[in-house]
Coordinates of C-alpha atoms in Angstrom, one line a residue:
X1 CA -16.3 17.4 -19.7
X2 CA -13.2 18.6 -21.8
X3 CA -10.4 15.6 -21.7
X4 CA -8.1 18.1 -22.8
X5 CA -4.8 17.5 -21.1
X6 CA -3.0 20.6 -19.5
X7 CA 0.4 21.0 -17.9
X8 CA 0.6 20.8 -14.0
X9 CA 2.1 23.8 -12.2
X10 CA 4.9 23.5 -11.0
X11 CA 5.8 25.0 -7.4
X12 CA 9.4 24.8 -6.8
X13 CA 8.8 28.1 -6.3
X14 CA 7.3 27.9 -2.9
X15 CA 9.3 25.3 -2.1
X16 CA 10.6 27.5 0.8
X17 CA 7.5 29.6 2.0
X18 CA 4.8 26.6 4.1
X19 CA 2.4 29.5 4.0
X20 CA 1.9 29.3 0.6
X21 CA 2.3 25.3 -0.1
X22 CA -0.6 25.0 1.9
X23 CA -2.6 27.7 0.2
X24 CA -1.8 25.9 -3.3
X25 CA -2.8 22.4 -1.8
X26 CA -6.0 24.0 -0.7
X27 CA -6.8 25.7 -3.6
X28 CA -5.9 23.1 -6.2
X29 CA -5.6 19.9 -4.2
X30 CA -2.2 19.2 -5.9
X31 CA 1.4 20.4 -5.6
X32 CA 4.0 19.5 -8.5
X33 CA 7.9 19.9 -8.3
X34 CA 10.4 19.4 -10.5
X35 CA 13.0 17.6 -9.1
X36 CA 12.1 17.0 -5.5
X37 CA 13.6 13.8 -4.9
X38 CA 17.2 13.0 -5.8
X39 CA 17.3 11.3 -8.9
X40 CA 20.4 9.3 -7.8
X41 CA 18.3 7.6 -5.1
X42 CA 15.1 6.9 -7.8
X43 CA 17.6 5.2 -10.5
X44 CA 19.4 3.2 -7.9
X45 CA 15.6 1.8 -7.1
X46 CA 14.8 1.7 -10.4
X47 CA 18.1 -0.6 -11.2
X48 CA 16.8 -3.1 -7.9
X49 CA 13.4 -2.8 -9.6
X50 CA 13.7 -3.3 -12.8
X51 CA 16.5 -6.4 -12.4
X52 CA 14.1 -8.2 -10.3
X53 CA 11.4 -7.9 -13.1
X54 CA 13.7 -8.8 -16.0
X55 CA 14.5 -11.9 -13.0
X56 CA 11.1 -13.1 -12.7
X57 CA 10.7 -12.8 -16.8
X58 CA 8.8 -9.5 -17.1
X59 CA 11.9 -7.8 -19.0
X60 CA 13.4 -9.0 -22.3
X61 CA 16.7 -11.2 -21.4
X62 CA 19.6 -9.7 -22.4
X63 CA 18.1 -6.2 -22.5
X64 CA 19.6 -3.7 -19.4
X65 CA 17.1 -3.8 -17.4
X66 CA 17.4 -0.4 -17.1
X67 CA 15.6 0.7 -20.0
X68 CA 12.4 -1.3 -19.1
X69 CA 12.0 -3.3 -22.3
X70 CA 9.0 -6.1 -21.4
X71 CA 8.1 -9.0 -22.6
X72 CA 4.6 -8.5 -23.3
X73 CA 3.8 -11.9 -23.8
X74 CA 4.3 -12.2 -19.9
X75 CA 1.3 -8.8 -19.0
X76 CA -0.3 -9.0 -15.8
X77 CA -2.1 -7.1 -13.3
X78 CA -2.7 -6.4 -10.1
X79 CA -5.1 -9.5 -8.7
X80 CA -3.5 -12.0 -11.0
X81 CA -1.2 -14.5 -8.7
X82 CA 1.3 -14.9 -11.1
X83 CA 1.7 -10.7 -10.8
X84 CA 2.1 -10.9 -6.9
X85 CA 4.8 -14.0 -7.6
X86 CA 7.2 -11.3 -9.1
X87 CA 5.8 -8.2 -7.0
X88 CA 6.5 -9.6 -3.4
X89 CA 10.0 -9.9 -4.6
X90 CA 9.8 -6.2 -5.2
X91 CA 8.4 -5.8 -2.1
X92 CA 10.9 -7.4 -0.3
X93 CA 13.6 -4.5 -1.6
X94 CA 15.3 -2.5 1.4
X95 CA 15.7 0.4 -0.7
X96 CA 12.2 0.7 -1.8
X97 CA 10.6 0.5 1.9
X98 CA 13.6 3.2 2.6
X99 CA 11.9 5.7 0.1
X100 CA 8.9 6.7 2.4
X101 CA 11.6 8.4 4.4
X102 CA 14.0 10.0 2.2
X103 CA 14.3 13.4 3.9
X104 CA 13.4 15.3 1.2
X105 CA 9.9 14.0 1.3
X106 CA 9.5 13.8 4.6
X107 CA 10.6 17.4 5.3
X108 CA 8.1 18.8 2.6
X109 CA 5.1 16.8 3.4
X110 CA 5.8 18.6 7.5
X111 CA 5.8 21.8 5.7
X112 CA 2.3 21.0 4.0
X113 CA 1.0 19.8 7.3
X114 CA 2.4 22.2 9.6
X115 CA 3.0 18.9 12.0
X116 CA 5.3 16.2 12.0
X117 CA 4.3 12.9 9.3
X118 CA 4.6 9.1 9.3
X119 CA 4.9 7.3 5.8
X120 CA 2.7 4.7 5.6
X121 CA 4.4 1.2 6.3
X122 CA 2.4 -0.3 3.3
X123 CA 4.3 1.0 0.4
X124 CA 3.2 0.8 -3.3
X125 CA 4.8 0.0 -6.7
X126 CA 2.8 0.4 -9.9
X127 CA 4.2 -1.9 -12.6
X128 CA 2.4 -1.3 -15.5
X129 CA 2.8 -3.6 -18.7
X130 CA 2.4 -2.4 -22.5
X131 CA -0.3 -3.0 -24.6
X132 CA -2.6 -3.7 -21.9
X133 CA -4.6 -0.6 -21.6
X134 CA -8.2 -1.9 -20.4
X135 CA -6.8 -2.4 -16.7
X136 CA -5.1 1.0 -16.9
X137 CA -5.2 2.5 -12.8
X138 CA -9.2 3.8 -13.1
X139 CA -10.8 7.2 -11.8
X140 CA -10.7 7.8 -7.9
X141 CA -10.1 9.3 -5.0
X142 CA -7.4 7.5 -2.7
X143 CA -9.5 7.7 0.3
X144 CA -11.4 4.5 -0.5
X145 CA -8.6 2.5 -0.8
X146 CA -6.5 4.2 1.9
X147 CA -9.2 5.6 4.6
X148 CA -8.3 6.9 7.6
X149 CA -9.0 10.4 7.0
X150 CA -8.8 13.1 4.6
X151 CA -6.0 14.9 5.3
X152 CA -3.7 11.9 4.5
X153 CA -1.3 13.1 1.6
X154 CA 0.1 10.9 -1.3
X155 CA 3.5 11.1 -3.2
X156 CA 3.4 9.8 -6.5
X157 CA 7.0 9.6 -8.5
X158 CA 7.8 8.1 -11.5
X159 CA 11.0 5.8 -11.3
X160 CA 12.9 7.0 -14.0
X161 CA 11.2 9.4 -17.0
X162 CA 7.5 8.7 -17.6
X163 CA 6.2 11.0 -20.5
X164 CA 2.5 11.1 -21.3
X165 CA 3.0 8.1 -23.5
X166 CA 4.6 5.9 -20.6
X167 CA 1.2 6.7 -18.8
X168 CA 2.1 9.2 -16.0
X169 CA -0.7 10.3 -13.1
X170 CA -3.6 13.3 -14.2
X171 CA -5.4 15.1 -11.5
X172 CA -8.2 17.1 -12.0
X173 CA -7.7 20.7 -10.1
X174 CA -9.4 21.6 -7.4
X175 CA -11.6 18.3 -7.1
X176 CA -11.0 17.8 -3.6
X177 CA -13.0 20.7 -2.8
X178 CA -16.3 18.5 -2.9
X179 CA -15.3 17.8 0.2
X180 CA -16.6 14.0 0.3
X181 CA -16.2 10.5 -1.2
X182 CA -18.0 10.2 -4.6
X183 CA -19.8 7.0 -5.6
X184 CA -17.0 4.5 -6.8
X185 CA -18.2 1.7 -9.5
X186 CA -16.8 -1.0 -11.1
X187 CA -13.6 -1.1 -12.8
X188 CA -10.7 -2.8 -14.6
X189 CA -7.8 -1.7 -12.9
X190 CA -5.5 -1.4 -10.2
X191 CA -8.5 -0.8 -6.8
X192 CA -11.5 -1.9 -9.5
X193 CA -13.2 1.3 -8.7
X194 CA -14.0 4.0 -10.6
X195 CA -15.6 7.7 -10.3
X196 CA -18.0 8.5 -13.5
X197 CA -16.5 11.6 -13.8
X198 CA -18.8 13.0 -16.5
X199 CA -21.9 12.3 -15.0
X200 CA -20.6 13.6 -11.4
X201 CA -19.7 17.2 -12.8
X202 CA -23.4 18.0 -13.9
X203 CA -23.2 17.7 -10.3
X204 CA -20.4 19.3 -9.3
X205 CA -18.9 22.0 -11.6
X206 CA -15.7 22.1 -9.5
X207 CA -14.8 19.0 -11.1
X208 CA -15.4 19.9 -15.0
X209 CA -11.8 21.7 -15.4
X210 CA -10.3 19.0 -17.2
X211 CA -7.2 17.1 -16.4
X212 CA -3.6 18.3 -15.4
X213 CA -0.6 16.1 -16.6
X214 CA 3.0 16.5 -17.6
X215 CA 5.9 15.0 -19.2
X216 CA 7.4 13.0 -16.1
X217 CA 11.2 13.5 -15.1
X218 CA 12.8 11.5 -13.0
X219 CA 13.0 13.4 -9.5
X220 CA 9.5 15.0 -10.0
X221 CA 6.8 14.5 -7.3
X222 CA 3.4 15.2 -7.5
X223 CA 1.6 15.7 -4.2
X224 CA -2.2 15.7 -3.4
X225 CA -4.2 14.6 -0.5
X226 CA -6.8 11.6 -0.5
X227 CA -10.0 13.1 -2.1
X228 CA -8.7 14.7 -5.5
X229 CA -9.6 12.8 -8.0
X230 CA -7.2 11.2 -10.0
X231 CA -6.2 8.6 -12.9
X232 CA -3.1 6.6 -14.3
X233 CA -2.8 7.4 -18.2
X234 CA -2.4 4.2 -20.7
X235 CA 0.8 3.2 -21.0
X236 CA 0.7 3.2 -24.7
X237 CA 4.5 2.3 -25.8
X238 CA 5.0 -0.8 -28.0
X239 CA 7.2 -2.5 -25.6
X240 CA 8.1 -0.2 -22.2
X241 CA 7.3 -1.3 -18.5
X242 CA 6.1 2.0 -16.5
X243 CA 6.8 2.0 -13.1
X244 CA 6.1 4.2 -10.5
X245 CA 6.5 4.7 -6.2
X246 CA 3.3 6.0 -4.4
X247 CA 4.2 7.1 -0.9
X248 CA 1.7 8.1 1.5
X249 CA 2.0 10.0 4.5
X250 CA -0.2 10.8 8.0
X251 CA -0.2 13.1 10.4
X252 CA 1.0 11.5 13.7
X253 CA -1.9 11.8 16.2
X254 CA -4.5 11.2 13.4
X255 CA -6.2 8.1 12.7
X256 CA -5.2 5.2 10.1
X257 CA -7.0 2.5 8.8
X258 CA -5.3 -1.1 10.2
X259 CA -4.6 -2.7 6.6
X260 CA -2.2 0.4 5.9
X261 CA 0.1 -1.3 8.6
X262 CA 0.0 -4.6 6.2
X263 CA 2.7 -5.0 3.1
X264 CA 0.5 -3.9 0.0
X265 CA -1.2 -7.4 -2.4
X266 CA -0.1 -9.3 1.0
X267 CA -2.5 -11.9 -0.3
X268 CA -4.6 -12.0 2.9
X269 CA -1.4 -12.7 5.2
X270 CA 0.8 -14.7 2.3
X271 CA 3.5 -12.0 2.1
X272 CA 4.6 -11.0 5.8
X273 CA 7.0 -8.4 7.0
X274 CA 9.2 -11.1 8.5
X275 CA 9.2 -12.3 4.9
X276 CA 9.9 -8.9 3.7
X277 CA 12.7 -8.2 6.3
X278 CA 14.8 -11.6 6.0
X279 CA 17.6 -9.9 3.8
X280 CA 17.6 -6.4 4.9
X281 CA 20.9 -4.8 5.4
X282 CA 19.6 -2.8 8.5
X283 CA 17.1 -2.9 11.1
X284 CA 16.4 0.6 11.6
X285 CA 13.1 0.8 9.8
X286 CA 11.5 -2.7 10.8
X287 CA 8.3 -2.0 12.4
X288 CA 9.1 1.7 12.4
X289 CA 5.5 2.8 12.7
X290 CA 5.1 1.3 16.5
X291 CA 7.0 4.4 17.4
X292 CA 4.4 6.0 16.9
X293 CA 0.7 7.1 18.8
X294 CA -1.7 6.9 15.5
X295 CA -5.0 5.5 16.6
X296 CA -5.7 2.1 14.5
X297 CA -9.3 2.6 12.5
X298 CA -10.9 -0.5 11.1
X299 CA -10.8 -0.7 7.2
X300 CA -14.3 0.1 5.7
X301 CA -14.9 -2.9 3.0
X302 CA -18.0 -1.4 1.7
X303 CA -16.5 0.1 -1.0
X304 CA -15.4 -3.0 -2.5
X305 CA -18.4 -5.0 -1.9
X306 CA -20.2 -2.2 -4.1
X307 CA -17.2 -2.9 -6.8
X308 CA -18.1 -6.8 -6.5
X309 CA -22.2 -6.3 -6.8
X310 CA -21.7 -4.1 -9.8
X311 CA -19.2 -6.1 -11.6
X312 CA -21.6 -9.1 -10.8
X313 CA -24.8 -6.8 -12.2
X314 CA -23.0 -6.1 -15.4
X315 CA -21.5 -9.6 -15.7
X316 CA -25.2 -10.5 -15.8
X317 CA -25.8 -8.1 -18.9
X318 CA -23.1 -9.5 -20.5
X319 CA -20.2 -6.8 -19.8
X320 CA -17.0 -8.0 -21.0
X321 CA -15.0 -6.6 -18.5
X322 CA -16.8 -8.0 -15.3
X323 CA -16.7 -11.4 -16.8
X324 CA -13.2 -10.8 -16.9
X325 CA -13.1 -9.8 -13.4
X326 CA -15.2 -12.5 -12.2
X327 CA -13.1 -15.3 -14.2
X328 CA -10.1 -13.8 -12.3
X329 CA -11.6 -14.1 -9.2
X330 CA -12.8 -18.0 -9.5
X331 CA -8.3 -18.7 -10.9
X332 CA -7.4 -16.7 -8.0
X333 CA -9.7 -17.3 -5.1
X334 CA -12.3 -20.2 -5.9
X335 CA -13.5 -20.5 -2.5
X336 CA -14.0 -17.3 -1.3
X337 CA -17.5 -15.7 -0.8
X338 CA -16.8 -13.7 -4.1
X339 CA -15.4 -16.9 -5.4
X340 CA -18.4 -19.2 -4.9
X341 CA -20.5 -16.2 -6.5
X342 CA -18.5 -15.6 -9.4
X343 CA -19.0 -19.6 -10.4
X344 CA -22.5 -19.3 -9.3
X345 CA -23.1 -16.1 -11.7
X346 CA -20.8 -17.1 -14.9
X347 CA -22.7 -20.8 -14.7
X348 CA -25.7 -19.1 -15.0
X349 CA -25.2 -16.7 -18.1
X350 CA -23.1 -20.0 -20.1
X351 CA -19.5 -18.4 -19.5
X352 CA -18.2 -20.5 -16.8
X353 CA -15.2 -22.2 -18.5

C-alpha cells in the first residue's frame, strides 16, 4: 500500500449547500475545513490546557505554557496512572466540556445529518508527549471504541497549529465504504487496537489509496463518521506536547453505547461527573444528555478482550511491545482478571520483574 501522504480537501466550499456535505461524506468518508471553529475559543482552551499540564509537571517551568514545551523526562500514556493523575484535572475544565457545543460545530454536524445531534458527554483530549513514538494513536476505525452505530460522526481539532511533524490525524479516503468493522489487533497506543492495513487492502482495494493529511491550523476540523479508518501521526518534535479535542456527535433518536455517557479514562468509576462539576462556573450543561431520548446500548467488550489475547499470544513469543503492555497492566491493575494473567504469563516466559 503507498504511505504517501496527500493533502486533505478542503470543503469550505460547501460549507453552505447540506446537499453536497453529505455527498462528500459519502463519497470520501471525510470532510476538512479550514477554519471551522473559532480560533479564539481553541487558544483560550489551549491556555486552561496547557497551564494545567505545565501544573502537574508535563511542561517545562518557567516556559509559557502556551507554546507546549514538555518535559520529556515526565512521557506518559494513556493507561499509565500517573497520565490519568494530570488528565482528570483536564477533565475537570468547564471550557473543554463546553466545546462539544460550540455552535459552529453543532450546526454543521445537523447539516451532515439532515437531523438534529447530541455531543457525546464523554469528551476526549489527546495529549501526546515527544519522543515517544511507539504508543503513537494506532490504525482504526472509531466504532470499536465508540459503538453505538455507524452513523455517529467525530470532530477531530488540533488545539493550536499541529503540522505533520506535531503528529496531526490521516484518514484514508473512502474507507468507510467497506461498510463493516475490520479485525482490530493488538497495539501500543491510545485504544491498543489496530487494523493491518496492508494485509486488509489485498482484500479490499477501496482502502489502498493511501493516506490524506495536512498541515494543521488552529480552527481547522476534520470530520468523518465511525468506520473510516484512521491514524494519529508521530509526534516527532524534540521537545513539543501535541494536543488535540475529539468531539463526537449522535443523532438524537439513535442508539449509544452506555460508557459514552461516562467521563473518558474514568478509571472504572475513580473520576465522576460530580468530581468533574465541583468548580464549574455554570450548570447549564451538567447532565445535559438526560434531555434527551437516545436509547442506552450495552458496550460490546469483545474487542478488547481480542486486544488482551493477542498481546498475551505475542508476549509469549517474546514481543517487546505486549510485554510492555502486560507490565503496565500488573503497575496499574494487579488484581484484575487481565492483571492475574499478565503475572501468570510474564512468570512463565522469565520477564516478571
Amino acid at each position: 500500500m503507498d504511505q504517501q501522504l496527500t493533502e486533505l480537501h478542503v470543503s469550505n466550499d460547501a460549507k453552505n449547500d447540506p446537499e453536497e456535505l453529505r455527498r462528500r461524506i459519502d463519497d470520501e468518508g471525510y470532510l476538512f475545513f479550514k477554519q471551522l471553529l473559532n480560533p479564539s475559543n481553541l487558544l483560550e482552551l489551549r491556555k486552561q490546557i496547557l497551564t494545567t499540564l505545565q501544573e502537574g509537571g508535563w511542561l517545562i517551568a518557567g516556559t509559557d505554557p502556551m507554546d507546549g514545551i514538555a518535559d520529556v523526562t515526565k512521557k506518559c500514556t494513556e493507561g499509565d496512572r500517573k497520565y490519568t493523575d494530570v488528565y482528570h484535572k483536564v477533565q475537570k475544565l468547564e471550557a473543554l466540556h463546553r466545546s462539544g457545543h460550540w455552535p459552529e460545530t453543532l450546526d454543521m454536524i445537523e447539516k451532515i445529518m439532515d437531523r438534529p445531534a447530541m455531543p457525546f458527554p464523554h469528551q476526549v483530549v489527546r495529549l501526546w508527549f515527544p519522543k515517544y513514538t511507539e504508543y503513537t494513536t494506532p490504525i482504526h476505525q472509531d466504532f470499536v471504541h465508540f459503538q453505538g452505530h455507524f452513523e455517529n460522526l467525530t470532530v477531530w481539532a488540533p488545539i493550536g497549529d499541529c503540522p505533520i511533524e506535531l503528529g496531526g490525524l490521516a484518514v484514508i479516503p473512502g474507507s468507510h465504504k467497506i461498510g463493516k468493522v475490520l479485525e482490530h489487533h493488538f497495539a501500543l497506543g491510545a485504544g491498543g487496537l489496530n487494523i493491518r492495513v496492508e494485509e486488509e487492502a489485498t482484500r479490499h482495494p477501496e482502502i489502498a489509496s493511501g493516506w490524506h493529511t495536512t498541515n494543521y491550523e488552529v480552527g481547522d476540523a476534520l470530520i468523518f463518521p465511525a468506520l473510516t479508518i484512521h491514524k494519529a501521526l508521530p509526534n516527532v518534535t524534540e521537545d513539543r506536547m501535541r494536543s488535540s479535542l475529539d468531539n463526537r456527535y449522535n443523532p438524537i433518536g439513535e442508539p449509544i453505547a452506555e460508557h459514552m455517557l461516562l467521563p473518558h479514562l474514568d478509571n472504572g468509576g475513580e473520576l465522576t461527573w460530580e468530581k468533574i462539576y465541583e468548580d464549574w462556573q455554570f450548570d447549564d450543561l451538567k447532565y445535559f444528555w438526560r434531555n434527551y431520548d437516545n436509547p442506552l446500548v450495552p458496550q460490546n467488550t469483545d474487542f478488547y478482550s481480542k486486544g488482551f489475547s493477542d498481546a498475551v499470544n505475542l508476549a509469549r513469543a517474546g514481543a517487546t511491545h505486549a510485554i510492555m503492555r502486560l507490565k503496565t497492566i500488573i503497575k496499574n491493575d494487579p488484581d484484575t482478571p487481565n492483571g492475574v494473567i499478565a503475572k501468570e504469563v510474564l512468570k512463565d516466559i522469565g520477564r516478571l520483574d
